Structures are given as structure tokens and as C-alpha cells.
CSV table of C-alpha atoms in Angstrom, one decimal:
chain,number,residue,atom,x,y,z
A,288,MET,CA,116.6,124.0,78.8
A,289,LYS,CA,117.1,124.1,82.6
A,290,LYS,CA,115.0,120.9,82.9
A,291,ALA,CA,117.1,119.2,80.2
A,292,ILE,CA,120.3,120.2,82.0
A,293,GLY,CA,118.9,119.0,85.4
A,294,LEU,CA,117.8,115.7,83.9
A,295,LEU,CA,121.3,115.2,82.3
A,296,PHE,CA,122.9,116.0,85.7
A,297,LEU,CA,120.7,113.4,87.4
A,298,LEU,CA,121.4,110.7,84.8
A,299,MET,CA,125.1,111.3,85.0
A,300,SER,CA,125.0,111.0,88.8
A,301,ILE,CA,123.2,107.7,88.9
A,302,PRO,CA,126.4,105.5,88.5
A,303,THR,CA,128.0,107.3,91.4
A,304,MET,CA,125.1,107.0,93.8
A,305,ASN,CA,125.8,105.4,97.1
A,306,ALA,CA,124.7,101.7,97.1
A,307,GLN,CA,122.7,102.5,100.2
A,308,MET,CA,120.3,104.7,98.1
A,309,VAL,CA,119.2,102.1,95.6
A,310,LYS,CA,118.5,98.4,96.4
A,311,PHE,CA,117.3,95.7,94.0
A,312,GLY,CA,115.7,92.5,95.0
A,313,LEU,CA,113.5,89.6,94.2
A,314,LYS,CA,110.5,88.3,96.2
A,315,ALA,CA,107.8,85.6,96.1
A,316,GLY,CA,105.0,84.5,98.3
A,317,ALA,CA,101.4,83.5,98.9
A,318,ASN,CA,98.2,85.3,97.9
A,319,PHE,CA,94.9,84.8,99.8
A,320,SER,CA,92.3,86.5,97.6
A,321,ASN,CA,88.6,86.9,97.2
A,322,LEU,CA,86.2,88.8,95.0
A,323,GLU,CA,83.9,91.2,96.8
A,324,GLY,CA,80.6,92.4,95.4
A,325,ASP,CA,77.3,91.3,93.8
A,326,ASN,CA,76.6,87.7,92.7
A,327,VAL,CA,79.7,86.2,94.2
A,328,GLU,CA,79.5,83.6,96.9
A,329,GLY,CA,83.1,82.4,97.2
A,330,SER,CA,85.7,81.8,99.7
A,331,THR,CA,89.4,82.5,100.0
A,332,TYR,CA,91.4,81.5,96.9
A,333,THR,CA,95.1,80.6,97.7
A,334,SER,CA,97.7,81.3,95.0
A,335,PHE,CA,101.0,83.0,94.5
A,336,HIS,CA,103.0,86.0,93.4
A,337,PHE,CA,106.6,86.7,92.5
A,338,GLY,CA,108.7,89.4,90.9
A,339,ALA,CA,111.2,92.2,91.4
A,340,VAL,CA,111.5,95.0,94.0
A,341,LEU,CA,113.4,98.3,93.8
A,342,GLU,CA,113.9,100.5,96.8
A,343,LEU,CA,114.9,104.1,96.3
A,344,LYS,CA,116.0,105.8,99.5
A,345,LEU,CA,114.7,109.4,99.7
A,346,LEU,CA,115.3,110.4,103.3
A,347,GLU,CA,116.7,108.6,106.4
A,348,ASN,CA,113.4,106.8,107.1
A,349,LEU,CA,111.6,107.2,103.8
A,350,SER,CA,111.9,105.2,100.6
A,351,VAL,CA,109.9,104.7,97.4
A,352,GLN,CA,109.5,101.0,96.5
A,353,PRO,CA,108.2,100.2,93.0
A,354,GLU,CA,107.7,96.5,92.2
A,355,LEU,CA,106.9,94.4,89.2
A,356,LEU,CA,105.1,91.2,90.1
A,357,TYR,CA,103.2,88.4,88.5
A,358,SER,CA,100.1,87.8,90.7
A,359,SER,CA,97.5,85.1,90.6
A,360,GLN,CA,94.3,85.9,92.4
A,361,GLY,CA,90.5,85.3,92.3
A,362,THR,CA,88.0,83.5,94.4
A,363,LYS,CA,87.2,79.9,95.3
A,364,VAL,CA,83.6,79.2,94.1
A,365,ASN,CA,81.4,77.2,96.4
A,366,SER,CA,79.6,75.4,93.7
A,367,ALA,CA,80.2,72.1,91.9
A,368,ALA,CA,78.8,73.6,88.7
A,369,PHE,CA,81.5,76.3,88.3
A,370,ASP,CA,85.3,76.4,88.4
A,371,ASP,CA,87.2,78.7,90.7
A,372,ILE,CA,87.6,82.2,89.3
A,373,ASN,CA,91.3,83.0,88.6
A,374,TYR,CA,92.7,86.2,87.2
A,375,ASN,CA,96.5,86.5,86.5
A,376,TYR,CA,98.0,90.0,86.5
A,377,ILE,CA,101.2,91.8,86.0
A,378,THR,CA,101.0,94.2,89.0
A,379,VAL,CA,103.0,97.4,89.6
A,380,PRO,CA,102.6,98.6,93.2
A,381,VAL,CA,104.4,101.9,93.9
A,382,LEU,CA,104.7,102.2,97.7
A,383,ALA,CA,105.9,104.8,100.1
A,384,LYS,CA,107.9,103.0,102.7
A,385,PHE,CA,108.3,104.5,106.2
A,386,TYR,CA,110.8,102.9,108.5
A,387,LEU,CA,109.4,102.9,112.0
A,388,THR,CA,112.3,101.3,113.8
A,389,GLY,CA,115.7,102.1,112.3
A,390,LYS,CA,116.2,99.9,109.3
A,391,LYS,CA,114.1,97.0,110.4
A,392,LEU,CA,110.3,97.5,110.5
A,393,SER,CA,108.5,99.5,107.9
A,394,LEU,CA,105.0,100.7,107.0
A,395,GLU,CA,104.3,100.5,103.3
A,396,ALA,CA,101.3,102.1,101.4
A,397,GLY,CA,100.5,103.3,97.9
A,398,PRO,CA,98.7,102.6,94.6
A,399,GLN,CA,98.8,99.4,92.7
A,400,PHE,CA,98.3,99.1,88.9
A,401,SER,CA,97.3,95.7,87.6
A,402,PHE,CA,97.2,94.5,84.0
A,403,LEU,CA,95.3,91.3,83.2
A,404,VAL,CA,97.4,88.7,81.3
A,405,ASN,CA,95.3,85.5,81.7
A,406,GLU,CA,92.0,84.3,83.1
A,407,ASN,CA,90.1,81.0,83.4
A,408,VAL,CA,86.6,82.5,83.1
A,409,GLU,CA,84.1,83.6,80.5
A,410,ASP,CA,80.7,85.4,80.4
A,411,GLN,CA,79.6,86.7,83.7
A,412,PHE,CA,83.0,87.1,85.4
A,413,GLU,CA,85.1,87.9,82.3
A,414,GLY,CA,88.0,90.1,83.6
A,415,GLU,CA,88.7,93.7,82.9
A,416,THR,CA,92.1,94.3,81.4
A,417,PHE,CA,93.1,96.9,84.0
A,418,ASP,CA,92.6,96.9,87.8
A,419,PHE,CA,93.5,99.8,90.1
A,420,GLY,CA,93.9,99.3,93.9
A,421,LEU,CA,95.4,100.6,97.1
A,422,ALA,CA,98.0,98.5,99.0
A,423,ALA,CA,99.1,98.8,102.6
A,424,GLY,CA,101.2,96.6,104.8
A,425,LEU,CA,104.3,96.0,106.9
A,426,GLY,CA,107.8,94.9,106.0
A,427,TYR,CA,110.6,93.6,108.2
A,428,ASN,CA,114.2,93.3,107.3
A,429,ILE,CA,115.5,90.1,108.9
A,430,THR,CA,119.1,90.8,107.7
A,431,ASP,CA,120.6,93.3,105.3
A,432,HIS,CA,119.5,91.1,102.4
A,433,VAL,CA,116.5,89.0,103.6
A,434,PHE,CA,113.1,90.6,104.2
A,435,VAL,CA,109.5,89.6,104.8
A,436,GLN,CA,106.3,91.5,104.0
A,437,ALA,CA,102.6,91.3,104.7
A,438,ARG,CA,100.2,93.4,102.6
A,439,TYR,CA,96.5,93.9,101.9
A,440,VAL,CA,95.4,95.1,98.5
A,441,ALA,CA,91.9,96.5,98.0
A,442,GLY,CA,90.8,96.8,94.4
A,443,LEU,CA,89.0,100.1,93.6
A,444,THR,CA,87.9,99.3,90.1
A,445,GLU,CA,85.7,96.5,88.8
A,446,ALA,CA,87.6,93.3,88.2
A,447,SER,CA,84.9,91.9,85.9
A,448,LYS,CA,83.4,93.4,82.7
A,449,ASN,CA,79.9,92.0,83.6
A,450,ALA,CA,79.7,91.8,87.4
A,451,GLU,CA,80.2,94.4,90.0
A,452,VAL,CA,83.1,92.8,91.9
A,453,THR,CA,86.5,94.0,93.2
A,454,ASN,CA,89.7,92.2,94.1
A,455,ARG,CA,90.7,91.8,97.7
A,456,VAL,CA,94.1,90.2,98.3
A,457,MET,CA,96.3,89.5,101.4
A,458,GLN,CA,99.9,88.8,100.4
A,459,VAL,CA,102.7,87.3,102.4
A,460,SER,CA,106.2,87.5,100.9
A,461,LEU,CA,109.8,86.5,101.4
A,462,GLY,CA,112.4,88.4,99.5
A,463,TYR,CA,116.1,88.9,99.0
A,464,ARG,CA,117.9,92.2,98.2
A,465,PHE,CA,121.3,92.2,96.5
């Protein structure tokens, strides 16, 4: 009963929260990805990501930033006999965001949950439907609304059903908070 009352109080207080505590935004950018592991001889695959960002301020210099992104990644295959490997995911990074210098520069780190929605491969590199990874990077607020981010995501689970490979992605993003 106490938990239900606490949850009700929290839900009722959301509309009156200070606008400084919750920020919504959109972002897009470039992915520079590769698959790391056995039987892969590829080079950096350049693609894109885009989606929504929500920043929830917890303390003066600490926020939680969940995101919902569409992310295209894979590896460029160095062989004329094969196409490049491309996995398209809906990714959900949930990052702790530590502001290092006031409200400008931040260090961001946390888990990323990825759900495969499309791929261009079959057989040996057929993709797993779920990928778990860790993300870490930096963010910089250019203005109150415009921000840039650079992030590295290391996959911790197998990206392929039949090959021992993991995703490695460097992301560079430009975003806008409302």
C-alpha cells in the first residue's frame, strides 16, 4: 500500500516538475562500425543512427539519459565475393551522465540494449535478435538546445548466430533539445 501511495504521489508530481529536470530531444549522426572476432576480415563500415533522447536530472551534476535510436552497423567486407555485412537495430542506451564542467561537458556511460530489425546477410553471419553492449563517451552542450556527442559502444554478446563476432561502434551525433 505504501508503494502504491508513493507511486501515485510521483505520478501526480510529474506535471509540476521543473522544466530543468526533464529534457527531451532528437539526435542523428554517423556510425563507424566493425565486427570483431573469428572469421571476419573487414574494415570500418560507415552508416548512420537517429532517434530520441530524454535527460532526467537527478543531482546538480548527474543525470540519467535513456535514448531510443535506429542504428545501422556492421562491417565492410574486403572481398568481391561477399556483400558488406549490415545489421539494423533499435537500440536503447541507458546512460549515466556526469557533468564535468558546469552544464557543458559531460562523461556518459552505461548499458545498451539492441534489438535486430533488419539485416542483409544469411548463413554464416545471420544476426542474433538481441545484442547487449556497454557505451561510453563524451557530450558537449554547445547552447541550451544544441549538443554534440561522441561515443564508443562495445558489444558483449554475439552479434551473429553462427560466428563468434561482436559489434564495435563509434558514434558521432548532433542533437537538439526542446
